[in-house]
Short mmCIF file of C-alpha atoms in Angstrom, two decimals:
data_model
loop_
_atom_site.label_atom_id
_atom_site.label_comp_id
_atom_site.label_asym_id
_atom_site.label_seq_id
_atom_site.Cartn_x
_atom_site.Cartn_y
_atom_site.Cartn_z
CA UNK A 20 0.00 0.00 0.00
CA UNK A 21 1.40 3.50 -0.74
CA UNK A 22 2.03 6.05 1.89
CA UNK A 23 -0.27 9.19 1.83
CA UNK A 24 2.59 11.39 1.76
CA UNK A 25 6.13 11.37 -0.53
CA UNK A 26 8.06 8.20 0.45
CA UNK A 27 9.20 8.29 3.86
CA UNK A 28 12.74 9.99 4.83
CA UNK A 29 14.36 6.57 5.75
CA UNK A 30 13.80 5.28 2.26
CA UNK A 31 15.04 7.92 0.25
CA UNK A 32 18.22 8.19 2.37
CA UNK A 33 19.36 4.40 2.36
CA UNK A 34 20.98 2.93 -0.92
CA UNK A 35 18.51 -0.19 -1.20
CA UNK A 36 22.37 -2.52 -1.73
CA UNK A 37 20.12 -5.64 -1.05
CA UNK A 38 18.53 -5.11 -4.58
CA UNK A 39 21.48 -3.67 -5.90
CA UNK A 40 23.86 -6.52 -5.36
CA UNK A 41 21.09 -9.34 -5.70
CA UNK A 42 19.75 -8.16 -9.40
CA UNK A 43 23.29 -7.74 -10.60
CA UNK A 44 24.06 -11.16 -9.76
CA UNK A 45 20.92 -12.44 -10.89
CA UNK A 46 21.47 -11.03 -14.26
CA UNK A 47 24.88 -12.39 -14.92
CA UNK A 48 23.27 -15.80 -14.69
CA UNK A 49 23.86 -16.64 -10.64
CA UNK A 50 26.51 -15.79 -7.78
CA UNK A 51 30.06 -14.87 -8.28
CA UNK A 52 32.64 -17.14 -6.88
CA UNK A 53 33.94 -15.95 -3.15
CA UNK A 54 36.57 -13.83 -3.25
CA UNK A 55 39.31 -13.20 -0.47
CA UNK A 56 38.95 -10.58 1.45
CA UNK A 57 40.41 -8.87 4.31
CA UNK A 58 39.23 -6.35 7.43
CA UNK A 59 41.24 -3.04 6.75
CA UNK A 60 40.00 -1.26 9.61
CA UNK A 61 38.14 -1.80 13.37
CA UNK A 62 35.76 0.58 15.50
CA UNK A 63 35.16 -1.32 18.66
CA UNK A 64 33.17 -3.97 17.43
CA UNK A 65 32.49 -2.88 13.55
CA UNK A 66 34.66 -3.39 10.91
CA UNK A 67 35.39 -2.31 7.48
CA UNK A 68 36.32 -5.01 4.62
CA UNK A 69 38.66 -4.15 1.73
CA UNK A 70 35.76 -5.23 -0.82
CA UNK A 71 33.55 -2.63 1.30
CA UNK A 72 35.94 -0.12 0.59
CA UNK A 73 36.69 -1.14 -2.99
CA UNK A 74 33.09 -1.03 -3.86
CA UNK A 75 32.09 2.24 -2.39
CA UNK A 76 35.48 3.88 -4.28
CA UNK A 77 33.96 2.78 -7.69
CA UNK A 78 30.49 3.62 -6.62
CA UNK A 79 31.95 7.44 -5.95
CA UNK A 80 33.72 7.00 -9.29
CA UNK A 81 31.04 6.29 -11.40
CA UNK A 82 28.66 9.10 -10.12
CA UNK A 83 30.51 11.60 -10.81
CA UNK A 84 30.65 13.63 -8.06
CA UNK A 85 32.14 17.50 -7.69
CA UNK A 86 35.24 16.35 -4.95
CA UNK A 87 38.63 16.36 -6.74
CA UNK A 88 40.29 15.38 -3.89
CA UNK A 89 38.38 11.77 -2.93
CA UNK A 90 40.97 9.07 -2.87
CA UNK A 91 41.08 5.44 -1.15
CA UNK A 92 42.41 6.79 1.71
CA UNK A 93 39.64 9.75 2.12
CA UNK A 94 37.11 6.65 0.88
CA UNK A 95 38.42 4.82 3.81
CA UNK A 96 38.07 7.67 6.82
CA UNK A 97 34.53 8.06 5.39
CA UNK A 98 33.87 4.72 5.80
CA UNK A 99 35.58 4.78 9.34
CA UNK A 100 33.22 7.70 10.21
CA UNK A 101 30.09 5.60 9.50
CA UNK A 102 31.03 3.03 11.90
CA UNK A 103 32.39 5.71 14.70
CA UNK A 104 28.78 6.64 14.26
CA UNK A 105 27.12 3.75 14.99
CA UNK A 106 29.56 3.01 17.85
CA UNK A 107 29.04 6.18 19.76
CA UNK A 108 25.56 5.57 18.98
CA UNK A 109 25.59 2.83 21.92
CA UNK A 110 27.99 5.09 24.23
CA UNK A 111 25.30 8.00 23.64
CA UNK A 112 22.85 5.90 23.94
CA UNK A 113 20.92 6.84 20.57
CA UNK A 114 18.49 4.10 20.00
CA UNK A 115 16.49 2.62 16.89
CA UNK A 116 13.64 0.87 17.40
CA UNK A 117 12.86 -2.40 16.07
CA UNK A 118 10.16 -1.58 14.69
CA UNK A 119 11.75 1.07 12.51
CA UNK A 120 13.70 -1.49 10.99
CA UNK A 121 11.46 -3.64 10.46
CA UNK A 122 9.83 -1.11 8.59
CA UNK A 123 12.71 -0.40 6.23
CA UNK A 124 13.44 -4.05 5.98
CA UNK A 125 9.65 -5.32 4.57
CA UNK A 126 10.20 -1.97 1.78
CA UNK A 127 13.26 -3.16 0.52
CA UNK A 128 12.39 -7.10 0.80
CA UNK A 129 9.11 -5.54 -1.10
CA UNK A 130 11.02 -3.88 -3.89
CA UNK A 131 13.07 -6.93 -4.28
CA UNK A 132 10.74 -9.44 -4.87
CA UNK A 133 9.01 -7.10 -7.09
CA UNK A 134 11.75 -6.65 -9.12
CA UNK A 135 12.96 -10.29 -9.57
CA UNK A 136 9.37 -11.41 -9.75
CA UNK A 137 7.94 -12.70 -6.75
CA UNK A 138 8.62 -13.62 -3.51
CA UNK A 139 9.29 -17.29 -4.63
CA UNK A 140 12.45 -15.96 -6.92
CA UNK A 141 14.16 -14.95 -3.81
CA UNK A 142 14.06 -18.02 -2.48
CA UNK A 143 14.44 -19.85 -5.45
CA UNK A 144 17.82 -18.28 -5.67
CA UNK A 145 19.27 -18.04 -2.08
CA UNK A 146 17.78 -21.02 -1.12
CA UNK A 147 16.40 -19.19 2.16
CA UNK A 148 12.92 -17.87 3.16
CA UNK A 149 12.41 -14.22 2.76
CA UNK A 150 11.85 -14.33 6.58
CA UNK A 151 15.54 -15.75 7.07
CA UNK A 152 16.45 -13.35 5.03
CA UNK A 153 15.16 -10.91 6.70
CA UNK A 154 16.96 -12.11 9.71
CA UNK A 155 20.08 -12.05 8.14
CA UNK A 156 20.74 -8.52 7.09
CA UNK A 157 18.90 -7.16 10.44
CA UNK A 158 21.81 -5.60 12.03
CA UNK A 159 23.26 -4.27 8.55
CA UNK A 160 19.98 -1.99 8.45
CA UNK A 161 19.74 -1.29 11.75
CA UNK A 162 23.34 0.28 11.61
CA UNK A 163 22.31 1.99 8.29
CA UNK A 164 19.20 3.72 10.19
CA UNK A 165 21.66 4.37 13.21
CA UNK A 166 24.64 5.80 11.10
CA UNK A 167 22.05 8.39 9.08
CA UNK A 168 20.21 9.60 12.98
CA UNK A 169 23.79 10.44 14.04
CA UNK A 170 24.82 12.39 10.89
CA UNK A 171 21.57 14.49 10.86
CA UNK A 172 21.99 14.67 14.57
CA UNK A 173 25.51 15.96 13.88
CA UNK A 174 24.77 18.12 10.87
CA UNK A 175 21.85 19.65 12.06
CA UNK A 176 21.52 23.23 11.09
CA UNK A 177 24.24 23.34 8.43
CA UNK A 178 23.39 25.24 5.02
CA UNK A 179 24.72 26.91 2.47
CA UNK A 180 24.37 30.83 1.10
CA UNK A 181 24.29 31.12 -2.76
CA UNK A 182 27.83 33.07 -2.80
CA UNK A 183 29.33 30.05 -0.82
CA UNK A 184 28.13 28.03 -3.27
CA UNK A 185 29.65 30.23 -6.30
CA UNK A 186 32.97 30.17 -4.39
CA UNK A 187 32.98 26.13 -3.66
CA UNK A 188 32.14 26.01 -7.65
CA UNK A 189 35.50 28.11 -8.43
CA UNK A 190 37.38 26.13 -6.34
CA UNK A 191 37.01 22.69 -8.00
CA UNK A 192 39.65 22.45 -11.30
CA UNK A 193 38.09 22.75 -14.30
CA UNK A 194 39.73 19.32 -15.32
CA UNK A 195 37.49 17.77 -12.51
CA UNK A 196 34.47 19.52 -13.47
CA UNK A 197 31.71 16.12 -14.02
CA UNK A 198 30.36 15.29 -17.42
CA UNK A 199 26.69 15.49 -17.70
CA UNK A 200 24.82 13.87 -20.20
CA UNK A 201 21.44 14.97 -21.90
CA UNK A 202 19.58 16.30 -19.51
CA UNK A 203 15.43 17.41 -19.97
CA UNK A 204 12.95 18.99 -17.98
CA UNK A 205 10.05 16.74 -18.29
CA UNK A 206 6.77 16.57 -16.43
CA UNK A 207 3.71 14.66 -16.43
CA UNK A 208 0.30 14.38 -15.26
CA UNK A 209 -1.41 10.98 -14.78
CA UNK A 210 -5.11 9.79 -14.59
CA UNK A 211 -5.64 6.48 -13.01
CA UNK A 212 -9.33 5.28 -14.52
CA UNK A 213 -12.20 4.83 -11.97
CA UNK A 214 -13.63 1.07 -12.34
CA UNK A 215 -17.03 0.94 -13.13
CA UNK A 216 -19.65 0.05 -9.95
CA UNK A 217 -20.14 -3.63 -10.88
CA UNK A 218 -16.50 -4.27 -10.38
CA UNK A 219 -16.38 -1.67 -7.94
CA UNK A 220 -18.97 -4.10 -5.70
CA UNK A 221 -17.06 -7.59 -6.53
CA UNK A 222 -13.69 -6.24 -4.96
CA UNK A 223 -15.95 -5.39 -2.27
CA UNK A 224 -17.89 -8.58 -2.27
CA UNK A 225 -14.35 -10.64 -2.42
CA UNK A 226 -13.55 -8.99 1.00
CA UNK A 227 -16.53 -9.64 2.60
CA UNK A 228 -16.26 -13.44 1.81
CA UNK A 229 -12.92 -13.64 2.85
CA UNK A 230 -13.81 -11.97 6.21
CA UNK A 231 -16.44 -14.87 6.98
CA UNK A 232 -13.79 -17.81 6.29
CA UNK A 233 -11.00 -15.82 8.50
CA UNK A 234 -13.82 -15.88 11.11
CA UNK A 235 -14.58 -19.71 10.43
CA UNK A 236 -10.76 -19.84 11.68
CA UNK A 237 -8.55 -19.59 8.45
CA UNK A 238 -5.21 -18.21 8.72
CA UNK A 239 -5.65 -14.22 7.64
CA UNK A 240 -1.61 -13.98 6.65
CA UNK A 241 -2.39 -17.26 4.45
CA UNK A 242 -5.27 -15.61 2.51
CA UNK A 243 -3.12 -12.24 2.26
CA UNK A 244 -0.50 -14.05 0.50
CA UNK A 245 -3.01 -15.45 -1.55
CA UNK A 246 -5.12 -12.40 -2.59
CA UNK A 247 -3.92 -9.09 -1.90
CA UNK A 248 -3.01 -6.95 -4.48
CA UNK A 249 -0.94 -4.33 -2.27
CA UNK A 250 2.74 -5.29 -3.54
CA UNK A 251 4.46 -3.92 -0.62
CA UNK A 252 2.63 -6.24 2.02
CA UNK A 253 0.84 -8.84 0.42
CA UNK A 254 3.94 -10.90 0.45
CA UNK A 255 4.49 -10.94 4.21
CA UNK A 256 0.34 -12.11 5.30
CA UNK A 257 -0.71 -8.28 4.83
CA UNK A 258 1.65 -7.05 7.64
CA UNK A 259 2.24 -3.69 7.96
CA UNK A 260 4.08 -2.69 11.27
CA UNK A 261 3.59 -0.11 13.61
CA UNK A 262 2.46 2.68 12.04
CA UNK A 263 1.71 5.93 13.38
CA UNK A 264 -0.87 9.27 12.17
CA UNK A 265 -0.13 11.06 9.04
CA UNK A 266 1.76 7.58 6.80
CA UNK A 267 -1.41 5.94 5.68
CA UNK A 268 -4.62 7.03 4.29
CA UNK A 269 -6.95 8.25 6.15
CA UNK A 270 -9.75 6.09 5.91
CA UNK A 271 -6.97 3.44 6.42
CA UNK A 272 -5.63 4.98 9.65
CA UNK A 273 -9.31 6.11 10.95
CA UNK A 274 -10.68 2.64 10.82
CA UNK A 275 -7.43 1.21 12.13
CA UNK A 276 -7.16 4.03 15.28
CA UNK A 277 -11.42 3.07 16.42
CA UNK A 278 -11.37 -0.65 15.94
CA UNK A 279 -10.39 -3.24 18.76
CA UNK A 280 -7.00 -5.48 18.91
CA UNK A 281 -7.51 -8.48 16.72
CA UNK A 282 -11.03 -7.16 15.43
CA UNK A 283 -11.22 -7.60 11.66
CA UNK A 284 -13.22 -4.61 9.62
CA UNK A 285 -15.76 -5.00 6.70
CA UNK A 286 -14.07 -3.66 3.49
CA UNK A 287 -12.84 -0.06 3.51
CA UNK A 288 -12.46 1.96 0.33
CA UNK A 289 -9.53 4.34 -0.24
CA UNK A 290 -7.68 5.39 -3.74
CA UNK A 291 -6.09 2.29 -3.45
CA UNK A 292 -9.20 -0.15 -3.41
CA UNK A 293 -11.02 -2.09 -0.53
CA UNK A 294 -8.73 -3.10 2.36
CA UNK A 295 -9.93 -5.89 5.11
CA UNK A 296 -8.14 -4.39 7.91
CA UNK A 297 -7.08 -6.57 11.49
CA UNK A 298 -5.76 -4.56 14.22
CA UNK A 299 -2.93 -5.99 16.17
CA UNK A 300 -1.90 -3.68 18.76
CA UNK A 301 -2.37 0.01 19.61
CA UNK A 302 -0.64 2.28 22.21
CA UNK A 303 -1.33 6.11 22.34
CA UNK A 304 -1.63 7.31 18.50
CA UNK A 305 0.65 4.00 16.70
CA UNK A 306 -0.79 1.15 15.46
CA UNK A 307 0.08 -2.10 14.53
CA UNK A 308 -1.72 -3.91 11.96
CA UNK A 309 -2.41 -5.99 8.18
CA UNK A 310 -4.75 -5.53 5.77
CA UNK A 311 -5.71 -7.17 2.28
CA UNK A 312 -6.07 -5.57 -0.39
CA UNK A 313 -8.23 -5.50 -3.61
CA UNK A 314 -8.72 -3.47 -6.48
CA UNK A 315 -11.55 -3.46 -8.32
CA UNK A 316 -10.78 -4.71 -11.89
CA UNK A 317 -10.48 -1.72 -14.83
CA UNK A 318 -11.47 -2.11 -17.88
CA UNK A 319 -11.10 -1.09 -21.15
CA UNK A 320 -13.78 1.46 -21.37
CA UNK A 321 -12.98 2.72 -17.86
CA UNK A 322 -9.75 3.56 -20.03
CA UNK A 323 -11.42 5.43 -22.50
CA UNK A 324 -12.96 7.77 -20.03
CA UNK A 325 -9.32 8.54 -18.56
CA UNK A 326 -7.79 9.18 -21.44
CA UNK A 327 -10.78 11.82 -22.77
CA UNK A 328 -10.40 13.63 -19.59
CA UNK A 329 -6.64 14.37 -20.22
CA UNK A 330 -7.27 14.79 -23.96
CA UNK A 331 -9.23 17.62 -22.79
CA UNK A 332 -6.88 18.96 -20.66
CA UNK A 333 -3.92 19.10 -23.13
CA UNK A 334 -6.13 20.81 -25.82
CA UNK A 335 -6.81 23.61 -22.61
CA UNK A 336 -2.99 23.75 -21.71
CA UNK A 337 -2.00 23.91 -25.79
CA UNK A 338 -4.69 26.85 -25.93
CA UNK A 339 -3.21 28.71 -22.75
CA UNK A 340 -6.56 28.64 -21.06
CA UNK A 341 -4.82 26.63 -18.37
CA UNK A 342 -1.06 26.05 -17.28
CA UNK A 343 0.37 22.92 -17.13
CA UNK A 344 2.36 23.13 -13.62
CA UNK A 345 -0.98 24.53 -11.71
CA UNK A 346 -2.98 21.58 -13.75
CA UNK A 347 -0.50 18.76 -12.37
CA UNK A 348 -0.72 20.32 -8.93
CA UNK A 349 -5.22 20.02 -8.96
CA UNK A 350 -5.40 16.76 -11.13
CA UNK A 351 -2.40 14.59 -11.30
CA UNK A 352 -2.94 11.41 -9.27
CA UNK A 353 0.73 10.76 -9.33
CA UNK A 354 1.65 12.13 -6.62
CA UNK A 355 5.19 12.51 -6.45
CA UNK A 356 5.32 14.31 -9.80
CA UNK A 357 2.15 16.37 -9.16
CA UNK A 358 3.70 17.79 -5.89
CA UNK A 359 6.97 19.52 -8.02
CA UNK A 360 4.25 20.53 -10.64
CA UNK A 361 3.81 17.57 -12.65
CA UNK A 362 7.77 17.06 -13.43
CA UNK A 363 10.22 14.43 -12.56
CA UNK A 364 12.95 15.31 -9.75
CA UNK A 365 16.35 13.85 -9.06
CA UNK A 366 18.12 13.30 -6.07
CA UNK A 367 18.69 17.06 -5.25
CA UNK A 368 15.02 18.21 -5.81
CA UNK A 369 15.57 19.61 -9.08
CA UNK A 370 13.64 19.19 -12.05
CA UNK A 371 15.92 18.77 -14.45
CA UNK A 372 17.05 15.04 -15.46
CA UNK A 373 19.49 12.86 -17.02
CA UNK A 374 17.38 10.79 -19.65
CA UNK A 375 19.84 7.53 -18.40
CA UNK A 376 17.36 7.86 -15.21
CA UNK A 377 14.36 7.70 -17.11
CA UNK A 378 12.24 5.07 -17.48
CA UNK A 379 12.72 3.42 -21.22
CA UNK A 380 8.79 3.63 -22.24
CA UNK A 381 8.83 7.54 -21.56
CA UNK A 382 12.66 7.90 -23.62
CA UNK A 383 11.04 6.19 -26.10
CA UNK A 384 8.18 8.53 -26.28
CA UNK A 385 10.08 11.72 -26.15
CA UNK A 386 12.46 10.80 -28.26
CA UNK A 387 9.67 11.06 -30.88
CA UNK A 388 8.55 14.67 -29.69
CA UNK A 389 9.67 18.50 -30.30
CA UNK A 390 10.77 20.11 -27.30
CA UNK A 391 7.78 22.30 -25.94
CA UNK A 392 5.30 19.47 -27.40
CA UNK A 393 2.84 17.99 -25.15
CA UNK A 394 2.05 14.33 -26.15
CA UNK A 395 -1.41 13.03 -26.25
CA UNK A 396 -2.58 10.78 -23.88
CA UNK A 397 -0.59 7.08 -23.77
CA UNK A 398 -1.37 4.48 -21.43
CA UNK A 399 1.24 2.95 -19.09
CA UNK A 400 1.64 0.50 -16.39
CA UNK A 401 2.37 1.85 -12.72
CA UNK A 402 5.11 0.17 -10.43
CA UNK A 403 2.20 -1.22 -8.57
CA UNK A 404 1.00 -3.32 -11.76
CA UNK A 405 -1.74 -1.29 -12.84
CA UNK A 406 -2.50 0.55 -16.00
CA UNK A 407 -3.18 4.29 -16.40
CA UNK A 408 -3.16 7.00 -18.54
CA UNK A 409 -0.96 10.26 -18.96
CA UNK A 410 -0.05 13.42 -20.89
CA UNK A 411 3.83 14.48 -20.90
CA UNK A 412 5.03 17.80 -21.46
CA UNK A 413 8.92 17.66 -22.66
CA UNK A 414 9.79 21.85 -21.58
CA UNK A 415 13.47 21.52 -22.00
CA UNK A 416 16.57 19.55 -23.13
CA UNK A 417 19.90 20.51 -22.00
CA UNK A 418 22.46 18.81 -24.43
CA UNK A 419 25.89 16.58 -22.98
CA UNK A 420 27.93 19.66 -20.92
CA UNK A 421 30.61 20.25 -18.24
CA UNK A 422 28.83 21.02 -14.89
CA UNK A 423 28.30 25.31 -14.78
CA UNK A 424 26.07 27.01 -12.38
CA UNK A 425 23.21 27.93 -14.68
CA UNK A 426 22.39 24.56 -15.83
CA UNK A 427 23.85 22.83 -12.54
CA UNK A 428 22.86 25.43 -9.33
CA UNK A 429 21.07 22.70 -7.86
CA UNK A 430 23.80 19.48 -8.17
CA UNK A 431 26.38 22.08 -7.27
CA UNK A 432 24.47 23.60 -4.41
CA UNK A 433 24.44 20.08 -2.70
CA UNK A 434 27.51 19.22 -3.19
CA UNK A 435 28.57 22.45 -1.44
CA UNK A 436 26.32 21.27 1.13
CA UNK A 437 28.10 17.84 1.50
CA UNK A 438 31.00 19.22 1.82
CA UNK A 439 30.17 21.70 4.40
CA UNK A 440 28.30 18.69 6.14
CA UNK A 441 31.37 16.80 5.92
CA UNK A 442 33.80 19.64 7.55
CA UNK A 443 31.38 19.45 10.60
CA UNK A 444 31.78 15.83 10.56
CA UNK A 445 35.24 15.78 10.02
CA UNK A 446 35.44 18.05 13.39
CA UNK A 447 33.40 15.63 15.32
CA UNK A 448 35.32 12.46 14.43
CA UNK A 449 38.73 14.61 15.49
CA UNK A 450 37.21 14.37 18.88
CA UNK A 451 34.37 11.34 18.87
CA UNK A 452 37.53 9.44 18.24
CA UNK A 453 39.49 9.08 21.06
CA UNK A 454 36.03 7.96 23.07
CA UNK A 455 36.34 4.22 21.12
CA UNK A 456 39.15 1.57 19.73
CA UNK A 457 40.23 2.16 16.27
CA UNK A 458 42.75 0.41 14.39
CA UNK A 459 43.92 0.64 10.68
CA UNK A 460 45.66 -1.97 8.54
CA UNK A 461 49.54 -1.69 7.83
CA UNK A 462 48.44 -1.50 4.31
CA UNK A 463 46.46 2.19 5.09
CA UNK A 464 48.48 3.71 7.89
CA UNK A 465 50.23 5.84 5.64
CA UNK A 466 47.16 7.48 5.11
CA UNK A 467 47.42 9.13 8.55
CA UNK A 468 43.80 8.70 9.17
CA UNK A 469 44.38 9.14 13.25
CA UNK A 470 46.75 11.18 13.45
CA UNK A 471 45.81 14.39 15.13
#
């Protein structure tokens, strides 16, 4: 089930390496034979391997990134710094909850299995439930989570003026100045067709009968697996964590917040279909609970319908009777790209894109259009499986360049921010260090990492 809001902070902020490692080796045709490795470095009782460290200097390489001076050695104090963190985590006694992780854990294990195809992939492949694995990479997360509270904790308050940001953009050698590719300023707006009432009443109808046999004593994780439609829970038995007010939709979270523990509700519509809700456990304004989900079925009329009411939206936006961003804003129902005005963001917030990011069906499409064109409506399947309809608007392209600050303010802006960020830090290990046991291997002393 989607969130009501933009994805939550946690998710944006951890690289999902889980899926990143798994697919790759999945696509070369299985796992890659073990190599040796070795531990380079030791922060009480966290270490840091030498494939940890090679992998994270080739990640930096490939992205590009405005910081002339990043070597192995620089690689290796940042990666020393993420593990002080989590260490003085415990002496400070910062705490993650369990339940946190186990939040972030059941997003990425539901990415994964959507992306290799099921639940039954993953263990198909590592030979291991997805509850074992689950289990195994606990602790990794839960120092991810821990490592990102300290830095904001750490960081907090640091920003940058736009003249700082001018003079941290002289300062980097035009030799080390990235390479962008073709950029474009692309938006979109997105109608998801209603289903018609007859289909609307057999999702509803399909709840209701499931409710009886839970009742009759079947297992409600069992039938969750087998029925719900909501690809982020659906494989787990319909289990969504705690939750608290404000991250699901509201009729989600007011039937959840007046029902009793274990209680199971009749069907409850939202945007997202009918959920059958049981409530596990509440204290104060968090609850625990799962849900199944079903969507009524759309068909190809209901289609039709959607793509008439953007057809008549794009002929008022071509005849300036309406403008596109304000248009995106009222009747977009994606809402991640309605809430920046209908366009796609990157990492930074900004709104202009490297076409390598986007998705090949919309390339495709814009590669047939004029800049300034707005297409006419296309259908398209959502990450959640479903079809819908939407209009793009291709505003601007900015051709292969060298990073400047007209095209780049925002890209350069954060990296003037990480590196501001990264002073503070570097001031707080010069200190947080002495409070914990460090050691560095032979191989990397020369790098003078502790030395004051």
């Amino acid at each position: 089930m989607k969130l009501r809001s933009l994805p939550s902070l946690i998710a944006n902020l951890f690289v999902l390496l889980l899926v990143v490692t798994s697919l790759e080796a999945l696509a070369q045709g299985g796992p890659k034979p073990v190599v040796a490795d070795k531990i380079v470095a030791k922060v009480d009782n966290y270490i840091v391997l030498k494939s940890e460290l090679e992998r994270a200097y080739l990640e930096f390489l490939s992205q590009g990134k405005m910081d002339a001076d990043m070597d192995k050695c620089k690689m290796l104090e940042s990666l020393i710094v993420d593990k002080l963190m989590v260490a003085k985590a415990e002496i400070d006694s910062v705490e993650v909850s369990e339940d946190m992780v186990n939040g972030e854990l059941d997003r990425r294990m539901a990415y994964f299995a959507q992306q290799v195809g099921g639940e039954d992939k993953i263990q198909e492949y590592y030979d291991k439930s997805v509850e074992e694995f689950k289990e195994e990479i606990f602790d990794r997360v839960k120092e991810d989570i821990t490592k990102q509270t300290m830095h904001q904790e750490i960081t907090s308050g640091v920003s940058v003026t736009p003249n700082e940001v001018k003079k941290f953009f002289k300062k980097i050698p035009k030799d080390s100045l990235p390479y962008y590719s073709t950029e474009v300023q692309l938006g979109q707006i997105v109608k998801e067709p209603e289903p018609s009432e007859q289909e609307d009443e057999i999702a509803r109808q399909t709840l209701l009968d499931i409710k009886q046999k839970v009742l009759a004593g079947g297992d409600f994780e069992e039938f969750a697996k087998q029925y719900s439609q909501d690809p982020g829970s659906g494989a787990f038995g319909g289990n969504l964590g705690w939750m608290s007010r404000g991250q699901l939709v509201p009729e989600f979270e007011e039937s959840a917040m007046t029902m009793k523990v274990n209680e199971i509700s009749d069907p409850v519509k939202s945007d997202f279909g009918y959920h059958l809700i049981q409530l596990l456990d509440r204290r104060g304004n968090e609850f625990n609970s799962r849900h199944i989900l079903i969507k009524p079925k759309i068909g190809s009329s209901d289609l039709d319908i959607a793509r008439d009411y953007l057809d008549s939206l794009r002929t008022l936006i071509l005849a300036d009777s309406i403008e596109f961003e304000r248009t995106a804003k009222d009747h977009s129902d994606d809402q991640m790209t309605a809430n920046a005005g209908g366009y796609f963001t990157d990492a930074t917030g900004g709104n202009v894109v490297s076409v390598e990011t986007l998705d090949p069906t919309i390339f495709f499409t814009i590669d047939t259009m004029k800049v300034g064109n707005i297409s006419k409506p296309v259908e398209f399947r959502q990450q959640d499986g479903t079809n819908a309809v939407r209009i793009l608007y291709y505003k601007k392209k900015v051709s292969p360049h060298v990073a400047n600050l007209v095209d780049d303010y925002l890209k350069i802006q954060q990296a003037a921010l990480n590196q501001k960020q990264g002073e503070k830090v570097s001031k707080w290990f010069s200190t947080a260090k002495d409070d914990v046991f460090i050691s560095v291997d032979e191989e990397y002393r020369d790098c003078g990492i502790l030395d004051d």
